[in-house]
CSV table of C-alpha atoms in Angstrom, one decimal:
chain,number,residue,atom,x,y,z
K,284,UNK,CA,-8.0,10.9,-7.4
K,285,UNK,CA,-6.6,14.5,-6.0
K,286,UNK,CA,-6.7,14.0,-2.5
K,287,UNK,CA,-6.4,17.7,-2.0
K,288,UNK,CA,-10.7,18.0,-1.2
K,289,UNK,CA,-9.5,15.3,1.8
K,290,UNK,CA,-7.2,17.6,3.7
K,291,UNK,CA,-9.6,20.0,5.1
K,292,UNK,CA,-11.4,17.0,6.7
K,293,UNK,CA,-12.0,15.6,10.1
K,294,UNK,CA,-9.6,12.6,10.1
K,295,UNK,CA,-7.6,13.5,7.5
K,296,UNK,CA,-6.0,17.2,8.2
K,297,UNK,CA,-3.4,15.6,10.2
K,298,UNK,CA,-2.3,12.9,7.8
K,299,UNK,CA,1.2,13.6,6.2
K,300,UNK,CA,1.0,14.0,2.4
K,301,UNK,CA,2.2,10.8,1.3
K,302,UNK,CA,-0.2,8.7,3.7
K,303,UNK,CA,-3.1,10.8,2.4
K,304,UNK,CA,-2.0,10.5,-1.2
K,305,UNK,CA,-2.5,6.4,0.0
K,306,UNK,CA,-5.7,7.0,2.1
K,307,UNK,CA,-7.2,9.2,-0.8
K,308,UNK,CA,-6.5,5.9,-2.6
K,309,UNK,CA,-8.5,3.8,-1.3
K,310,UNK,CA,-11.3,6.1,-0.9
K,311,UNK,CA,-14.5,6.5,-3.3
K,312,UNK,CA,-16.3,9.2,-4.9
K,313,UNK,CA,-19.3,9.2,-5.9
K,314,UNK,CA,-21.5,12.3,-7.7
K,315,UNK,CA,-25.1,12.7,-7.5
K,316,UNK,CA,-27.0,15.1,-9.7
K,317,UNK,CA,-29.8,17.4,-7.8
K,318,UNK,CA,-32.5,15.4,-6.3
K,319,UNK,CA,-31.3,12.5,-5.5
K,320,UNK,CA,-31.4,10.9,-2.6
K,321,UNK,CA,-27.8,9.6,-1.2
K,322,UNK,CA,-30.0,7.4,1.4
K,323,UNK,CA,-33.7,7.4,2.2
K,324,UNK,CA,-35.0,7.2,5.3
K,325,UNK,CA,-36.1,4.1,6.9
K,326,UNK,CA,-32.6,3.1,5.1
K,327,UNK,CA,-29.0,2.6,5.9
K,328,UNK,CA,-25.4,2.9,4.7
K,329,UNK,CA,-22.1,1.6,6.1
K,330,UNK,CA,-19.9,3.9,4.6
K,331,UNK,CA,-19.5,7.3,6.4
K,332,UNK,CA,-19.7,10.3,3.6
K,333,UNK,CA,-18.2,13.4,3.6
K,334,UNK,CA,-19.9,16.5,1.0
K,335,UNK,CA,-17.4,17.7,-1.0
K,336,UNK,CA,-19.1,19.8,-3.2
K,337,UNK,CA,-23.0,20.8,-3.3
K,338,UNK,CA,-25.6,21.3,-1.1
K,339,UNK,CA,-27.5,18.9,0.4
K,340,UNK,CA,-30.8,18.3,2.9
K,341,UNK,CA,-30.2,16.5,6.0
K,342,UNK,CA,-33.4,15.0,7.5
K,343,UNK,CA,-33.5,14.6,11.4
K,344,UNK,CA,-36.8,13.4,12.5
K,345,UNK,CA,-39.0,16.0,12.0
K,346,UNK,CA,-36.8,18.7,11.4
K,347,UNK,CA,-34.6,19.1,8.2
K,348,UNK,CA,-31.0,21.3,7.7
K,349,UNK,CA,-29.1,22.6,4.4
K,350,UNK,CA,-25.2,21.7,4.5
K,351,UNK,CA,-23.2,23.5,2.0
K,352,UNK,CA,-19.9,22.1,0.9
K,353,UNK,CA,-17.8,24.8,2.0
K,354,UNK,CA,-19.5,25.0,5.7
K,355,UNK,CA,-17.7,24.1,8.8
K,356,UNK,CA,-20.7,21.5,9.4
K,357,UNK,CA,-19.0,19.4,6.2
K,358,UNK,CA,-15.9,18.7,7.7
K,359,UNK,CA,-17.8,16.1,9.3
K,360,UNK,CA,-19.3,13.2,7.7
K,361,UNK,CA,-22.5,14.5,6.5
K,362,UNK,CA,-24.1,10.8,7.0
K,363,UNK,CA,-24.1,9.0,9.4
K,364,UNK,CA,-25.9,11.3,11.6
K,365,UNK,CA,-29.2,12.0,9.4
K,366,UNK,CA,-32.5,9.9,8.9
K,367,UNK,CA,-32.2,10.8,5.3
K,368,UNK,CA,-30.0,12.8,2.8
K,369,UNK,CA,-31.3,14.1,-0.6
K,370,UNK,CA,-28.9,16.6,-2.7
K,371,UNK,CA,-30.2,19.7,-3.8
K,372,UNK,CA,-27.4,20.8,-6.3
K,373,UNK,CA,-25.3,18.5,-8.4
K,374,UNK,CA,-23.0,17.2,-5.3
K,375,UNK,CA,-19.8,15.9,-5.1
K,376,UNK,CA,-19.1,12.9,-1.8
K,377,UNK,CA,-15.9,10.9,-0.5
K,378,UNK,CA,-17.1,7.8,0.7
K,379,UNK,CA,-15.3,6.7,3.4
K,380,UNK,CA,-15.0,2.9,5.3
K,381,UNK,CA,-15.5,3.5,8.7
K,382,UNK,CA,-12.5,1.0,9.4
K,383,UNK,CA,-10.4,3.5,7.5
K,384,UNK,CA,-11.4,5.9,9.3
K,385,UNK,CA,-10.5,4.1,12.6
K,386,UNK,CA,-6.8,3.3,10.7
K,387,UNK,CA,-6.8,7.0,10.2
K,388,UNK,CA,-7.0,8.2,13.4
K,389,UNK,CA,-4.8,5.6,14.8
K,390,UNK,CA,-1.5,6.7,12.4
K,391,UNK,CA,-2.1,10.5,13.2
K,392,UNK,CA,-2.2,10.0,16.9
K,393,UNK,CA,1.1,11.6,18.7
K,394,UNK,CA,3.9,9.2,18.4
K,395,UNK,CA,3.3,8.3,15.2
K,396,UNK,CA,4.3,11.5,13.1
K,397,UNK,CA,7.1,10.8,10.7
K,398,UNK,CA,10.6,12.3,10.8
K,399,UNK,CA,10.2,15.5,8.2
K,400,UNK,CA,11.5,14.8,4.6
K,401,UNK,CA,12.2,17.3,1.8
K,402,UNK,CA,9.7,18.2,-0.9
K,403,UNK,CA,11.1,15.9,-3.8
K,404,UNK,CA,11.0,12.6,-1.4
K,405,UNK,CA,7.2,12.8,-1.5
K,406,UNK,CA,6.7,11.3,-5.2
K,407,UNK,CA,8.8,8.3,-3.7
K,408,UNK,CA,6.4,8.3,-1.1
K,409,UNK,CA,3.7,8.2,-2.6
K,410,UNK,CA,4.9,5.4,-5.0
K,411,UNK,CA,5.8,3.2,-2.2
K,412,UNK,CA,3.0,3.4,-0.6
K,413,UNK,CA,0.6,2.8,-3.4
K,414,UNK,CA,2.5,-0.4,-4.5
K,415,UNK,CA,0.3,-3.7,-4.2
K,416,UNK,CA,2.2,-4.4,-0.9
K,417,UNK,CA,2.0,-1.9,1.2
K,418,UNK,CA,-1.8,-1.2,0.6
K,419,UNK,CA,-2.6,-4.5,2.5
K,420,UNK,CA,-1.3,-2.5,5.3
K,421,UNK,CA,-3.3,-0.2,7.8
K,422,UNK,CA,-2.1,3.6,7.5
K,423,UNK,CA,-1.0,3.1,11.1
K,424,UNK,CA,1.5,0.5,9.9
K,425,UNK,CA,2.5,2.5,6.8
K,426,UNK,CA,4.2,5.2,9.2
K,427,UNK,CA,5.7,2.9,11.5
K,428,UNK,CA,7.8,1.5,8.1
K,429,UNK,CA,8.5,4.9,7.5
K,430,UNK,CA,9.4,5.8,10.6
K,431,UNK,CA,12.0,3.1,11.0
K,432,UNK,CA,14.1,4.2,7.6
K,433,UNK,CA,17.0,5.8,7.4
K,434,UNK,CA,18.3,7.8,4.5
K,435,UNK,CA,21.2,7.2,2.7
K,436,UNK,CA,23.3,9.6,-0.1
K,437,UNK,CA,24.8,8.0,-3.0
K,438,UNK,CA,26.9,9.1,-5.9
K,439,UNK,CA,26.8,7.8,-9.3
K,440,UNK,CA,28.5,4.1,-9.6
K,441,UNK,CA,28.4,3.5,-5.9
K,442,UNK,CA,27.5,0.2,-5.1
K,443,UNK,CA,24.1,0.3,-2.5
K,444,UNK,CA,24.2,-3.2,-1.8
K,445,UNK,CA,27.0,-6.2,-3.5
K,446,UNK,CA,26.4,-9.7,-4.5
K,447,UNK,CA,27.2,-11.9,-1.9
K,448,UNK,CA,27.3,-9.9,0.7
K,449,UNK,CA,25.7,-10.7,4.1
K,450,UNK,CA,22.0,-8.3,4.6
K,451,UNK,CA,20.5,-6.7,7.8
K,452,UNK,CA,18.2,-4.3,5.6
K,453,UNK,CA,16.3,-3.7,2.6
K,454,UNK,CA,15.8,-0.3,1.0
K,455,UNK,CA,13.6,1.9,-1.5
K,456,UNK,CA,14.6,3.9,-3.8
K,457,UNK,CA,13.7,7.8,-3.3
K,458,UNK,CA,16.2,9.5,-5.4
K,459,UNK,CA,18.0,8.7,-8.7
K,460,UNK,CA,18.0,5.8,-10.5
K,461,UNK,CA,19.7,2.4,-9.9
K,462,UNK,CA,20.4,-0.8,-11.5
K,463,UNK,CA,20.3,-4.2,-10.3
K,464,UNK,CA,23.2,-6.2,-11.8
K,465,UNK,CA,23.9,-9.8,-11.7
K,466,UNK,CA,26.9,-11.6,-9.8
K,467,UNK,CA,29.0,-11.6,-12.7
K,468,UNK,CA,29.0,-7.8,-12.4
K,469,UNK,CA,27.9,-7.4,-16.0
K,470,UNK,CA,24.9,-8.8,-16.8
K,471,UNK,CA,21.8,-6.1,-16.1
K,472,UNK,CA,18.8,-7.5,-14.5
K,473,UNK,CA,16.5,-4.3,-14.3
K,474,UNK,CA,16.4,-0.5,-13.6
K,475,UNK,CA,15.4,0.4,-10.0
K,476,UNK,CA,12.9,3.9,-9.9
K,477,UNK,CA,12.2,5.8,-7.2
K,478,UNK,CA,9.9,4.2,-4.8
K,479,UNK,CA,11.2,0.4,-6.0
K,480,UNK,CA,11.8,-2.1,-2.8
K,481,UNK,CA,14.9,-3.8,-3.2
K,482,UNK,CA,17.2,-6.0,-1.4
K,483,UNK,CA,14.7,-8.2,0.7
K,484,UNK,CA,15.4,-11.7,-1.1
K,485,UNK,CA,18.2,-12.2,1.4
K,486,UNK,CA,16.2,-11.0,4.6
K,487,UNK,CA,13.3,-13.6,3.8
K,488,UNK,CA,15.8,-16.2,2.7
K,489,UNK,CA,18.6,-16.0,5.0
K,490,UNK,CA,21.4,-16.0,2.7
K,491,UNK,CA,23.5,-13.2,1.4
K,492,UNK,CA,22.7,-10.9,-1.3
K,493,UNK,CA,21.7,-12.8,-5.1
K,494,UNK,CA,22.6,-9.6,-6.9
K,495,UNK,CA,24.3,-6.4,-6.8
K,496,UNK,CA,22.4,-2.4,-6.8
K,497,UNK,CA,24.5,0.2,-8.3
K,498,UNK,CA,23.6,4.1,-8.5
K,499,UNK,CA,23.4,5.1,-12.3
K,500,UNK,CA,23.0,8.8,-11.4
K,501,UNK,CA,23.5,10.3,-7.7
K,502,UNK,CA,20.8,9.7,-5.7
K,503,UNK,CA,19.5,8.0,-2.1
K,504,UNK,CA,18.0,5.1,-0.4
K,505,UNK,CA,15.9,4.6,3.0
K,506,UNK,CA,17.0,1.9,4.7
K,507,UNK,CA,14.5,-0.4,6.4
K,508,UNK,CA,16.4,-2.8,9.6
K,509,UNK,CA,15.8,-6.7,9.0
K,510,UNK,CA,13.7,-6.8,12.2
K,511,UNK,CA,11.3,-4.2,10.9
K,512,UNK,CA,10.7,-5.4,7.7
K,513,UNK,CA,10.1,-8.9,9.3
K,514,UNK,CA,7.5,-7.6,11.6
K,515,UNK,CA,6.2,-4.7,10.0
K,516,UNK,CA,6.1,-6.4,6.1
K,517,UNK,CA,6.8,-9.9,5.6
K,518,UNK,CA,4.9,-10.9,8.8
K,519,UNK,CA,2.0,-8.7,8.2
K,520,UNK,CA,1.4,-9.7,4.5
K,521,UNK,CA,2.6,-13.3,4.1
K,522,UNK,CA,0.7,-15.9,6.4
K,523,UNK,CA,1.0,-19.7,5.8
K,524,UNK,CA,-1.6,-21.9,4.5
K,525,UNK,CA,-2.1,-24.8,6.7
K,526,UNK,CA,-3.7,-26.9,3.4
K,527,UNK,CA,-3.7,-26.8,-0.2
K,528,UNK,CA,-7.8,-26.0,0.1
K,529,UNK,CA,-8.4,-24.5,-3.3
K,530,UNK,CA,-5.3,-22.4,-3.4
K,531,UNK,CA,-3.1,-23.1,-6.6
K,532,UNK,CA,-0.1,-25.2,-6.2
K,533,UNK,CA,3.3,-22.9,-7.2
K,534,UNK,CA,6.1,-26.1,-6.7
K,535,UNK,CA,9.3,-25.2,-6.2
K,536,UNK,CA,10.8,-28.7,-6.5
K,537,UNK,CA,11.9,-30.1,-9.8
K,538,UNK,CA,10.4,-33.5,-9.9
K,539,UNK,CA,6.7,-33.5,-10.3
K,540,UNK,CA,6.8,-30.5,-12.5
K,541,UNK,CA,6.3,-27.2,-10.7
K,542,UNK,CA,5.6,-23.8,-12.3
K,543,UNK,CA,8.9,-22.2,-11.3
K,544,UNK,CA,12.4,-23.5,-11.6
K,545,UNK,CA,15.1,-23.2,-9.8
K,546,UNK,CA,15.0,-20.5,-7.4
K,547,UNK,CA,17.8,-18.2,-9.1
K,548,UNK,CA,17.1,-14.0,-9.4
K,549,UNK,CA,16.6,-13.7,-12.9
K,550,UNK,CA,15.1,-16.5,-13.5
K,551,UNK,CA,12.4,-16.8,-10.3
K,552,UNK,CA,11.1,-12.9,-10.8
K,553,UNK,CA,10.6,-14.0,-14.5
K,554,UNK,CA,8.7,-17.1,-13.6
K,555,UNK,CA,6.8,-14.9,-11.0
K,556,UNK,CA,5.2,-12.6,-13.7
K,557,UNK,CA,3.8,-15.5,-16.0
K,558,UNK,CA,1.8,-16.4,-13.5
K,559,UNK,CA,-2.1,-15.3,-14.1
K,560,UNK,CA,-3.6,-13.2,-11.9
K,561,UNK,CA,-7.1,-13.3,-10.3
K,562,UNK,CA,-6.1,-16.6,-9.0
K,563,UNK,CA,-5.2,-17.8,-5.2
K,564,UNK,CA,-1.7,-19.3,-5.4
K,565,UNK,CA,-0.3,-22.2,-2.2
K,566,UNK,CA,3.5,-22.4,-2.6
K,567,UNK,CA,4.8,-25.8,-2.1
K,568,UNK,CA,8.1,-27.9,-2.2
K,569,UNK,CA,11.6,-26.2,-1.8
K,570,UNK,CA,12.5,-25.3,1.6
K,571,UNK,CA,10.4,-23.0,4.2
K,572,UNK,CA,12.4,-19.6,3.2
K,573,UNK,CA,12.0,-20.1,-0.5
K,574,UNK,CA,8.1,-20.5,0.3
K,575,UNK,CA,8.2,-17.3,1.9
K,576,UNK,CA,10.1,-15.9,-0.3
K,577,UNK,CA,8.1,-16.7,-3.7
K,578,UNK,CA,5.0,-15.7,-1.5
K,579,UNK,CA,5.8,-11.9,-1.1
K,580,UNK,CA,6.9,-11.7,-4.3
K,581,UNK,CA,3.8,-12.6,-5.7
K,582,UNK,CA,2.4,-10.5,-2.7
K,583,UNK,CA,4.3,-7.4,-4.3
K,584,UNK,CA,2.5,-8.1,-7.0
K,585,UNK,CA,-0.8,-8.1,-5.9
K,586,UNK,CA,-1.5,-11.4,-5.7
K,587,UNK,CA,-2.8,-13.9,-3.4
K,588,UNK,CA,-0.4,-16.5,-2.1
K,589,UNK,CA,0.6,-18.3,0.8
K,590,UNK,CA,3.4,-20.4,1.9
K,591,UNK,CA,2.2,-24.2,2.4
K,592,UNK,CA,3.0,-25.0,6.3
K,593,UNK,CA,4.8,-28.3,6.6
């Protein structure tokens, strides 16, 4: 949805365009033809709703007022506040959790603005931010991630990270296109687009960097420190299970049978997309890093997985 009605709103106006773009995201609308009643009285909603377009009644006791969507009164959530509401046009409402709302005001406080980018870095942005991973996050978080990167130029051919290389950060992609490439320097493993996360395998596992990212046209990375990611990313989306319950077992060890094999690049993000989704994955065996590290993949994908605490 356009989240251009949002920006005019209380709670919203001081977002920065890529956050709204998220927050509009996980927002709902919902039309209502003339006549209707949005909540009766006697009745309640949890949702706080702002009008968008319409008019509507608001009923206060005894007394009654008309809100029009281009009024100074609908910057405000038009309910809560009102016994009842009933629509006298065809009307047009963002329906807002109040818990968002709460997240909202948190990441706009002072503090928390984010360093200005240019224009084209938005659609990067806006991609990130609407991946599977980062909306388990609170906006408040989103900014802090933000916050911490630091962008990087890069011509065509250079080399953003090397196989086998020791990693104290991860980056996404804002500008360009990139390729990750095996050790053996030839062998392509997939095309990088802006807004793609990429070199974290060796921050959750500890090791040094399984695969190589080269530019394919000029273009930049934001680089994201291994203590951020750690507390702003892997901590904050990945917590262990402390029993099997009934999660799905993902093995990582060969003997029984598990559903990945060897933990190599190519072959584990492979295994990793076979796996159905709607279902609540434990991931046992293998070591305590490889746990983790199969769990935010999944994570990334939007999936539901935990590593099994041993």
């Amino acid at each position: 949805m356009d989240p251009n009605p949002l920006r005019s709103l209380a709670g919203f106006e001081a977002l920065e365009p890529s956050v709204l773009r998220a927050a509009a995201a996980r927002t709902r609308w919902l039309k209502l033809p003339a006549r209707r009643w949005l909540v009766r009285p006697g009745r309640a909603l949890s949702d706080h709703y702002y009008l968008l377009e319409g008019r509507v009644r608001l009923l206060h006791g005894g007394r009654c007022a008309v809100v029009a969507a281009a009024s100074a009164r609908a910057r405000r959530p038009v309910y809560p506040g009102a016994a009842g509401l009933e629509t006298l046009t065809p009307a047009l409402f963002a329906s807002v959790d109040p818990l968002l709302l709460a997240e909202l005001r948190a990441a706009s406080r002072p503090g928390l603005g984010l360093p200005e980018v240019r224009a084209a870095d938005d659609s990067w942005q806006q991609r990130f931010l609407g991946s599977p991973l980062m909306q388990q996050l609170r906006p408040s978080a989103w900014q802090r991630v933000l916050r911490a990167m630091t962008r990087q130029e890069f011509d065509a051919g250079a080399a953003i990270v090397a196989a086998g290389e020791a990693a104290d950060c991860c980056y996404v992609l804002c500008a360009g296109r990139a390729d990750i490439v095996a050790p053996d320097g030839t062998t392509h493993l997939a095309r990088l687009q802006p807004g793609d996360l990429f070199g974290e395998d060796a921050l959750v596992t500890g090791g040094v960097r399984n695969a190589s990212v080269v530019m394919v046209t000029p273009g930049a990375a934001v680089s994201l420190p291994a203590g951020d990611f750690e507390r702003w990313l892997l901590e904050a989306v990945v917590r262990p299970a402390l029993h099997l319950g009934t999660r799905c077992p993902v093995s990582l060890d060969p003997e029984p049978a598990g559903l990945l094999p060897a933990l190599n690049l190519a072959d584990l993000r492979a295994a990793v997309r076979r796996l159905p989704r709607g279902r609540r994955y434990a991931v046992i065996g293998g070591s305590g890093r490889e746990r983790l590290l199969v769990s935010f993949l999944l994570v990334q994908r939007g999936i539901d997985a935990r590593p099994l605490a041993t």
